[in-house]
Every structure is written in C-alpha cells, then in structure tokens.
C-alpha cells in the first residue's frame, strides 16, 4: 500500500463531480476543422454551412477528466510517505545529541531526525546541547529558527561524548523550564558515568523522554597494535551486540599516505574482538604510520603508530665493560655489538658496573631488548626483575664468554642447557679445525639472510643434546653444533649466541652478517614503553601536528587543539583529540581507543517518565501538490494542441526539401484516385501510353516526386558513375546555398528500366566504352524529351579530338544515339538566350574544360534579332550538348573540396561552372519566364497603370 495522506481530504469529494464534467464535455465538442481549396474561388461565394460534430472524441473527454481529477487532488494537498509528529508533552524541549566519534557514519540522519524534533516543537523554547562539545557551550533556550541554525552548524567530533558534564548543564538549565520533554539522540555506545548522568538529566522538571538510538551498532575500531617477531599484530573490536559473522579489510599506510599492506579480519559469530596480522617483512612494518579499517568512516577505525612501533630501545650490559678500559676498545665485549646496532636503535647503558644496580637501571627505562655480553651468574633480585621483564614481552640476547661458560645452567635465562666449559678448535692441542657457519635453518628468524660462508668459529659453548635442540637452533656450524639458539619465555624471546661478542672466538663479530643478525633481532623485539618525541621526562608539551578527524581521515589541527603534555597518559578530549603530536623531527601518537577498550551498548535508563522511541531516518515526506498541478498543466497543454489539430491549424503541409520557395516553381496539386501527385511546370508527369514500358505503383511515384532530384544515367563504368554522382551532389549543395531550391540526393537511373518522368533534368555522361542503348530505351528517352523533360549530354571530350580531325569516340557514340531520336535543330547557345540570364548573367558555360559551346534547341525566326526573345516562346529545350565535363567541375568530396582540377587551372572557372549549373537547373524548372519580362510595359499600358 502506498503511504499517502491529504492536508484537506474533504476536497476529494470534488471527484464526485467528474460525471457532471464528463456530460458537459460531451456537449461541448471542439470547433469543426476548416478545409480551404484555393483554386476553386467560386466556392468562396457559396454560403457555407458549418457542420458541428455530435460529440467530442472519447480520448479528449478522458484527457479532460484526468486533468480535472488532478486539480482536485492537488487542492487536497496530498503528501507521499507522511510522517507522524513526535509527541512533546511538555511546555519546552531539551534536545541532547551525541556527536562523538561513533555518530560520524550516519551524522546526516541524526541531523534530519533532530530537525524534525525541532520542527515538531513549534513555538516551544528549545534547549540544544551536544555531548562532545565543551561543557560551557551555549545551550539556549532558543527558538525553532535559531535551534535549526545551530543544528546545521554542528558536526561530529573525533572524541568520546562527555555525557556527565553536558547532562548536568542541561539539568541546570531545565530548573527554570518546568514540564520539559527531554529528547536524547544517542550513538548507542555506553560511556563512563552514564548511569549518574541520566539520573541527573531525567530528574526534576522532565515531563517525558524521547529516546533515539541506531537500529544497529556495527562500528569496528582498533584498540591495540604490536610489532611481533613474525608480523605486525593488532586487535580490532566491535560492539558486543553485533554478533553476526563478518569480514573486513584492514590496511596499513606509511607517513606519505601510501597503502603498503592490507589484511583481512574475520569476526566469528558472537565474537566482539579479533586479532589481525600483517605478515610482511619487518622492513615494511617499520614504515607503518597508521592502520585503518576499510569502510569504517569514524575515528576509532584509525590507529596511529609512532616510533614506539618502529625504533627500539636497547640496553647493553657487560661485567667486563668497566674493567676493559678505553686503552683496548677492540677487546671490549660490547664494542662490536654497539657498532652493529647503534645506527637503528637507541642504546642505553647503566651508570654502574654492579649487576645488582645495572639491571634495574636498564629496566627502569623500559627497553625493547637487553644484550648481556658474557654475563655469568646474576644477583637474585636483579635476576627476578629481568625474568619478569622478559616474560612481559622483552627480548633478551646473551653472548657466551668465559664467565658464562663457567657459570651453572640457568634454565629460565638460557634457551638450552649448556655443557660446562668451552670448546676450542684449531689450537695446538686440538684435533679439529675451525668450523664454518652452515645455511640458516628455514624455521628461524635468519632464514632469509645469506649464509656467512667467510665466517669461521674457533671457540664456542656447547649445548646439551635434547629432543628440542633442532627446533631451538637458529644458526649452526658446519658440524651441526648450535651457533645461535632461541626460545620463547612468556610473551618475550630469549636468544643465546654460543660465542663471545669479540673477535677472539670467531670472525662473526667483524662480518656484515653479525650486523644483519642483530638488526633482525632488534626489529623483532617489542617496545615496552613510550618513546617520547623530545626526550621523555623533561620534554615540554608537544604541539599538535596532524589530527584524526571524526570520519577517520588525517587533517590539520583545529582551533580547539592544544599541546599534549608528555610523561603522564592524557585522556582524549577536544583539547587533545587523537592525532600526532610533535613535529617532523619526532612525534608521539594520541589514539582514541585505549588498549583495554570495549564497545558496550548503551542501555536505556529506567525511568517512570513516558518514553517515546524514535529512529534515525531522513524525512521522506513528499508534497505532491506541485507535481499534480504540473501534470494538470501538461495535460492542459496537450488539450490545447489537440484542439488546434482538430481545428485544422496544423493541416498545411510543410515544404519538403527539394520544393522551390519561389512561386514560379510551385507545384499544382492534382487529386487522382485520392493520391496527391506534384507536377512541376517544366517536366510532364504523363508520357504517351505507347512509350510506357513499365508500371509504376502509386507509392513509388509519391516517393519519387516528394522532392526535386537531378538524375544521371548509369553507364556501367564505376568511375564515371561515381564522378557523376559527386558532381550532381556538388551542384545540389550549391543550389541549396544560392537559390530557393533544396534538391534531394542525385538519382542514378537505368534508362532501360527506370521511370524517367520523375526527374526534370537528366545528366548523361557519354562514354564510348558503355554499351549502346537499345532502341526501346532510346524511344523512352525520346518520349521523355517530347513531354517536357531535358537531357544534358556531356561528351567530356573538349580536348580529345579524333584522328585527322574526325570526331572523338564519345562524340561519335552520341551521334549514333541521336540518330534514333527525334532531335530538333540545334545551335550553340546565343548570347541573348534565356539560359544566359535565368539566374546569373552567363556569357559562356564552362565546365572542367572551357571554350566548348553549349548546344541547345535552335530558336524560331533566329534571324529576327529584335523580336527574338518574344518569338522563342515558353518552351524549354529538350536537349543540351556540351563537351566541357560539367560533372568533373561540380564534383566534390565529403568535406566539400573539389575532386578534379579545372583545365586551365583557374579558380574562377569552377565558380562559373557552378553558376552554369544553377542557370541550367532554374531554366529547366521555371521555363522562359525571364523572356516574358519584355511584355511588362505593354501589359501595364493596357491595364492603364
């Protein structure tokens, strides 16, 4: 059922008047159509008796009835998809809108819903507050106009809503406004302090509650991220009420906004959180600047990353460091380690050489990785703290040496059990040679590194053979003994190099492979604490650099953003919205969601007030009054056109292309068998019955004479026929540009079969190679010329005479054809012939060639020069003969450019050729009317004017 309502339904009773309107329309038929037949002027003196139809046509009556019905329905003010006004029982309206980050995806729908509530409040005072704005923002009361203006200026914010502060402000304003309806447009997510906030808002002067919430909570946010050993992991969460299985795509971007990685997240049915992993090389993971959930247009879907997700803080500890001195730095256990990892890590070293003090000092700075170089037994207090740090996600890298070889096994701080003492190879008392390093195992972190074939090991600490020794071996010597072993400890990783970190045990510390191995371990470690952009504790507040907008995009800081204080965690507020803080030299991130955040649904508060539920939706109500009136006006226009048509206003035929505009070339309408045929003054349409070899049906005849066309004879030679067609096309275009005649496309005719009477002029290019026409065909041509048609023979041989002065082959062929036709006496066109002045003044008639005469029918009494124009009569010469190749001069291509050059190459010769064609065509169509101008003085004298 179509939802439709009417503002004034009583007007619909006017539809009952439609039968009366139908009866009136039947009695008022349209004006009768008038037909005037001008040639019979005597009919004008006969008293005309008007005949009126008995009734109007059914379709016209129906059109008018529909028009009347549309007008009646429009006056009833119909509304499509009407909405019901939201009840507001109180004397005022307190409208509170959540505009935090969760409202960004459907903010337009929330604004539309709030706008309807304001409109329904009519002239009531309105309090308008937004939960993500400052608590001291102006909330009213406003009138409806001002409230709508402020609503249109509001925007979602990339921060959580502060309902306790805003609700308290609204509750305070409601004290002076008793009996107020509270309308709350929520984002559907719970926040801290909601219960107390709602209790304060709905107490006191509240008269009722309008509760609006989203139909479905489907937002997905990123709350945590970790750069692990085998990939970059992050946690995505969604509202606890969204229990359907769902898959989304997460993408990682670098600091230039380029998409460098993506992965798919899968929420199982009933799950509210899931883990995502970017399983890509650590070099790419270190370029991550932020993560984003595709299709989620809110700030929680964007997780920013700073140096805490990239550069690592590494602590260096060695018992021998203090005693080695600076005199022999190459013998220091940390010398090669420091040089290997310093370019890509922040190194920290303790101020004391005492392990009981050094280890806590390092742990206080929360390093990602700690390197112990030849450290034996650890003090118990420092050992426990180190184990706790390791199991919380730290990475501990130990190097062997004399102290570690002499110490006992510490299963919690060693990845494998060690044999007591060390193994020496290549010495004077050893039977074995120094061992090379074999290929790295495919399961270890060094699998993609090239094997250091140049490295040899002469001393090592051996591991006890166990069942899992192969799994824990990350690098081995050629004889299979472990070089590097590793094992997980809680959330952390424990690594042991079975050699000392100086060059006395092996050549590994002085090789490039040593640097790459330590770089890989450092990148696989996980930061344990924040690295502030300006040296942590003593840094001042960091200025906002790039902020996260409410829709999740990065933008410039807004006017409300303030510097972020370092050292202590700060909440996400309007002063410190999520984003990057610092500068290009160093930045820290301030993310929206905490690592332990959850998206819990907001429960409607329990209250004794009357509650009205509302949903977020656009106002789809459509006023149909305008469209119905427009449709009625359209039908009125159609009715007017129908009346004009039935009255004969459109009965006059439009001039068809090919009909001359001049009165002299007008057609005489003949009614024969109910079919109108047009006959031009020059050519006769009827031929002798004896000469008619074919029967032309009426439809073909009407199509042929509907437009004036110039015909040309098809010779059978494709080149000659194509040139004739192009030439007549060029002449037709010139005629349309210069005269009132608009000829149709040239017609190629076969004189053996085609009807000739439809064409006022036939152009015949004489070709000696073409077959000789039959006697029947020549007889048809003879009949065509005797009945008023004109044939223009063109031998095109002006400069091609025969041998010894004889006629050319084309001329001879023309003589053979004319021998079978009744040709009148011919003469070169005289200077005072009508052809010379039909349209243009033409002393001669050149074509592609110049100089050849144009032969026409000889005039009677040719020697009487004085009376010659009068004595010529009104007839048109039935034959013209030229050798100047008219079609070659007229021929043009599709762009209007000439196809053949003139001989001689004179640009004016082509212009004269076109003018000659115009004169010939006008002469054929209009006859000798130019000659009749000599009678004008005598006629005027006889008329006494």
Short mmCIF file of N, CA and C in Angstrom, two decimals, residues 189-269:
data_model
loop_
_atom_site.label_atom_id
_atom_site.label_comp_id
_atom_site.label_asym_id
_atom_site.label_seq_id
_atom_site.Cartn_x
_atom_site.Cartn_y
_atom_site.Cartn_z
N UNK A 189 26.44 3.71 22.19
CA UNK A 189 27.54 3.11 22.93
C UNK A 189 27.58 3.66 24.34
N UNK A 190 27.89 2.80 25.28
CA UNK A 190 27.97 3.21 26.67
C UNK A 190 29.28 3.92 26.94
N UNK A 191 29.25 4.81 27.94
CA UNK A 191 30.44 5.55 28.35
C UNK A 191 30.47 5.60 29.87
N UNK A 192 31.61 5.97 30.40
CA UNK A 192 31.77 6.01 31.84
C UNK A 192 30.87 7.11 32.44
N UNK A 193 30.18 6.78 33.51
CA UNK A 193 29.35 7.74 34.21
C UNK A 193 27.97 7.92 33.63
N UNK A 194 27.52 7.00 32.76
CA UNK A 194 26.21 7.17 32.12
C UNK A 194 25.07 7.09 33.14
N UNK A 195 25.16 6.18 34.07
CA UNK A 195 24.04 5.98 35.00
C UNK A 195 23.77 7.23 35.81
N UNK A 196 24.82 7.82 36.38
CA UNK A 196 24.64 9.04 37.17
C UNK A 196 24.20 10.20 36.28
N UNK A 197 24.70 10.25 35.04
CA UNK A 197 24.34 11.34 34.14
C UNK A 197 22.86 11.30 33.79
N UNK A 198 22.33 10.11 33.49
CA UNK A 198 20.91 10.00 33.15
C UNK A 198 20.03 10.29 34.37
N UNK A 199 20.48 9.88 35.54
CA UNK A 199 19.71 10.15 36.75
C UNK A 199 19.56 11.64 36.98
N UNK A 200 20.63 12.41 36.70
CA UNK A 200 20.55 13.86 36.87
C UNK A 200 19.69 14.50 35.80
N UNK A 201 19.75 13.97 34.57
CA UNK A 201 19.02 14.59 33.46
C UNK A 201 17.52 14.39 33.57
N UNK A 202 17.11 13.19 33.99
CA UNK A 202 15.69 12.85 33.98
C UNK A 202 14.99 13.16 35.29
N UNK A 203 15.66 13.75 36.21
CA UNK A 203 15.01 14.13 37.46
C UNK A 203 14.56 15.58 37.37
N UNK A 204 13.76 15.98 38.27
CA UNK A 204 13.36 17.38 38.33
C UNK A 204 12.20 17.69 37.41
N UNK A 205 12.43 18.57 36.43
CA UNK A 205 11.35 19.12 35.61
C UNK A 205 11.08 18.34 34.32
N UNK A 206 11.64 17.16 34.17
CA UNK A 206 11.42 16.39 32.95
C UNK A 206 9.98 15.87 32.91
N UNK A 207 9.33 16.07 31.75
CA UNK A 207 7.94 15.62 31.58
C UNK A 207 7.84 14.35 30.75
N UNK A 208 8.85 14.01 30.02
CA UNK A 208 8.82 12.83 29.18
C UNK A 208 10.17 12.65 28.52
N UNK A 209 10.38 11.48 27.94
CA UNK A 209 11.65 11.14 27.31
C UNK A 209 11.40 10.64 25.89
N UNK A 210 12.10 11.26 24.92
CA UNK A 210 12.14 10.76 23.55
C UNK A 210 13.50 10.12 23.35
N UNK A 211 13.51 8.82 23.13
CA UNK A 211 14.76 8.05 23.07
C UNK A 211 15.00 7.61 21.63
N UNK A 212 16.12 8.05 21.08
CA UNK A 212 16.51 7.67 19.71
C UNK A 212 17.87 7.01 19.75
N UNK A 213 18.00 5.89 19.07
CA UNK A 213 19.27 5.17 19.01
C UNK A 213 19.38 4.48 17.66
N UNK A 214 20.58 4.14 17.23
CA UNK A 214 20.74 3.47 15.93
C UNK A 214 20.04 2.11 15.91
N UNK A 215 19.57 1.73 14.74
CA UNK A 215 18.94 0.43 14.60
C UNK A 215 19.93 -0.71 14.81
N UNK A 216 21.19 -0.45 14.45
CA UNK A 216 22.21 -1.50 14.55
C UNK A 216 23.56 -0.87 14.81
N UNK A 217 24.28 -1.43 15.75
CA UNK A 217 25.64 -0.97 16.06
C UNK A 217 26.62 -1.86 15.30
N UNK A 218 27.39 -1.26 14.41
CA UNK A 218 28.29 -2.06 13.57
C UNK A 218 29.67 -1.45 13.43
N UNK A 219 29.99 -0.46 14.27
CA UNK A 219 31.29 0.18 14.16
C UNK A 219 32.41 -0.79 14.56
N UNK A 220 33.55 -0.70 13.88
CA UNK A 220 34.73 -1.51 14.20
C UNK A 220 35.89 -0.57 14.47
N UNK A 221 36.56 -0.77 15.60
CA UNK A 221 37.69 0.07 15.97
C UNK A 221 38.94 -0.76 16.20
N UNK A 222 40.09 -0.08 16.23
CA UNK A 222 41.38 -0.72 16.51
C UNK A 222 41.87 -0.17 17.84
N UNK A 223 42.12 -1.06 18.78
CA UNK A 223 42.47 -0.60 20.13
C UNK A 223 43.92 -0.86 20.51
N UNK A 224 44.63 -1.69 19.80
CA UNK A 224 46.00 -2.02 20.21
C UNK A 224 46.76 -2.51 18.99
N UNK A 225 48.10 -2.43 19.06
CA UNK A 225 48.95 -2.92 17.98
C UNK A 225 50.29 -3.33 18.56
N UNK A 226 50.92 -4.32 17.95
CA UNK A 226 52.20 -4.86 18.41
C UNK A 226 53.03 -5.30 17.21
N UNK A 227 54.28 -4.92 17.21
CA UNK A 227 55.20 -5.35 16.16
C UNK A 227 55.92 -6.60 16.66
N UNK A 228 55.43 -7.79 16.26
CA UNK A 228 55.93 -9.05 16.79
C UNK A 228 57.03 -9.61 15.91
N UNK A 229 57.44 -10.79 16.29
CA UNK A 229 58.54 -11.43 15.56
C UNK A 229 58.14 -11.81 14.14
N UNK A 230 56.98 -12.37 13.99
CA UNK A 230 56.58 -12.87 12.69
C UNK A 230 55.56 -12.00 11.98
N UNK A 231 55.24 -10.83 12.50
CA UNK A 231 54.28 -9.95 11.83
C UNK A 231 53.85 -8.81 12.72
N UNK A 232 53.05 -7.95 12.14
CA UNK A 232 52.51 -6.81 12.88
C UNK A 232 51.09 -7.16 13.29
N UNK A 233 50.86 -7.26 14.58
CA UNK A 233 49.57 -7.70 15.10
C UNK A 233 48.81 -6.51 15.66
N UNK A 234 47.49 -6.57 15.56
CA UNK A 234 46.63 -5.54 16.14
C UNK A 234 45.30 -6.19 16.53
N UNK A 235 44.59 -5.51 17.40
CA UNK A 235 43.32 -6.01 17.91
C UNK A 235 42.20 -5.10 17.43
N UNK A 236 41.20 -5.69 16.81
CA UNK A 236 40.01 -4.96 16.35
C UNK A 236 38.83 -5.37 17.21
N UNK A 237 37.99 -4.40 17.55
CA UNK A 237 36.83 -4.66 18.39
C UNK A 237 35.58 -4.12 17.71
N UNK A 238 34.44 -4.65 18.12
CA UNK A 238 33.15 -4.19 17.62
C UNK A 238 32.15 -4.24 18.77
N UNK A 239 30.99 -3.61 18.63
CA UNK A 239 30.01 -3.63 19.72
C UNK A 239 29.61 -5.06 20.08
N UNK A 240 29.34 -5.25 21.36
CA UNK A 240 29.02 -6.60 21.84
C UNK A 240 27.68 -7.10 21.32
N UNK A 241 26.85 -6.19 20.83
CA UNK A 241 25.57 -6.63 20.27
C UNK A 241 25.67 -7.04 18.81
N UNK A 242 26.79 -6.79 18.16
CA UNK A 242 26.98 -7.18 16.77
C UNK A 242 27.55 -8.60 16.77
N UNK A 243 26.68 -9.59 16.63
CA UNK A 243 27.09 -10.98 16.81
C UNK A 243 27.19 -11.76 15.51
N UNK A 244 26.89 -11.15 14.38
CA UNK A 244 26.94 -11.88 13.12
C UNK A 244 28.38 -12.04 12.65
N UNK A 245 28.64 -13.13 11.93
CA UNK A 245 29.97 -13.33 11.35
C UNK A 245 30.23 -12.25 10.31
N UNK A 246 31.43 -11.74 10.30
CA UNK A 246 31.72 -10.60 9.43
C UNK A 246 33.20 -10.57 9.08
N UNK A 247 33.49 -10.13 7.87
CA UNK A 247 34.86 -9.96 7.42
C UNK A 247 35.07 -8.54 6.94
N UNK A 248 36.19 -7.94 7.32
CA UNK A 248 36.55 -6.59 6.88
C UNK A 248 38.01 -6.59 6.48
N UNK A 249 38.40 -5.55 5.77
CA UNK A 249 39.77 -5.41 5.30
C UNK A 249 40.43 -4.27 6.08
N UNK A 250 41.61 -4.55 6.61
CA UNK A 250 42.41 -3.54 7.29
C UNK A 250 43.63 -3.23 6.42
N UNK A 251 44.01 -1.96 6.41
CA UNK A 251 45.14 -1.52 5.58
C UNK A 251 46.12 -0.73 6.43
N UNK A 252 47.37 -0.78 6.03
CA UNK A 252 48.43 -0.02 6.69
C UNK A 252 48.97 1.02 5.71
N UNK A 253 49.26 2.21 6.22
CA UNK A 253 49.72 3.32 5.40
C UNK A 253 51.03 3.86 5.96
N UNK A 254 51.87 4.37 5.05
CA UNK A 254 53.11 5.00 5.51
C UNK A 254 52.87 6.48 5.77
N UNK A 255 53.93 7.20 6.13
CA UNK A 255 53.77 8.60 6.51
C UNK A 255 53.42 9.50 5.33
N UNK A 256 53.48 8.98 4.11
CA UNK A 256 53.06 9.74 2.93
C UNK A 256 51.64 9.39 2.48
N UNK A 257 50.97 8.57 3.25
CA UNK A 257 49.61 8.19 2.91
C UNK A 257 49.51 7.09 1.89
N UNK A 258 50.60 6.40 1.59
CA UNK A 258 50.56 5.31 0.62
C UNK A 258 50.13 4.01 1.28
N UNK A 259 49.28 3.28 0.62
CA UNK A 259 48.79 1.99 1.13
C UNK A 259 49.85 0.94 0.84
N UNK A 260 50.49 0.41 1.88
CA UNK A 260 51.61 -0.50 1.68
C UNK A 260 51.31 -1.93 2.12
N UNK A 261 50.20 -2.15 2.81
CA UNK A 261 49.87 -3.52 3.21
C UNK A 261 48.39 -3.57 3.54
N UNK A 262 47.83 -4.76 3.44
CA UNK A 262 46.45 -4.98 3.85
C UNK A 262 46.27 -6.42 4.28
N UNK A 263 45.27 -6.64 5.09
CA UNK A 263 44.96 -7.97 5.57
C UNK A 263 43.46 -8.06 5.82
N UNK A 264 42.97 -9.25 5.99
CA UNK A 264 41.53 -9.48 6.21
C UNK A 264 41.28 -9.88 7.65
N UNK A 265 40.30 -9.22 8.26
CA UNK A 265 39.88 -9.54 9.62
C UNK A 265 38.60 -10.36 9.55
N UNK A 266 38.51 -11.35 10.39
CA UNK A 266 37.31 -12.20 10.41
C UNK A 266 36.77 -12.24 11.84
N UNK A 267 35.56 -11.72 12.01
CA UNK A 267 34.84 -11.84 13.27
C UNK A 267 33.94 -13.08 13.18
N UNK A 268 34.16 -14.01 14.06
CA UNK A 268 33.28 -15.16 14.12
C UNK A 268 31.95 -14.75 14.77
N UNK A 269 30.95 -15.54 14.57
CA UNK A 269 29.64 -15.26 15.16
C UNK A 269 29.76 -15.21 16.68
#
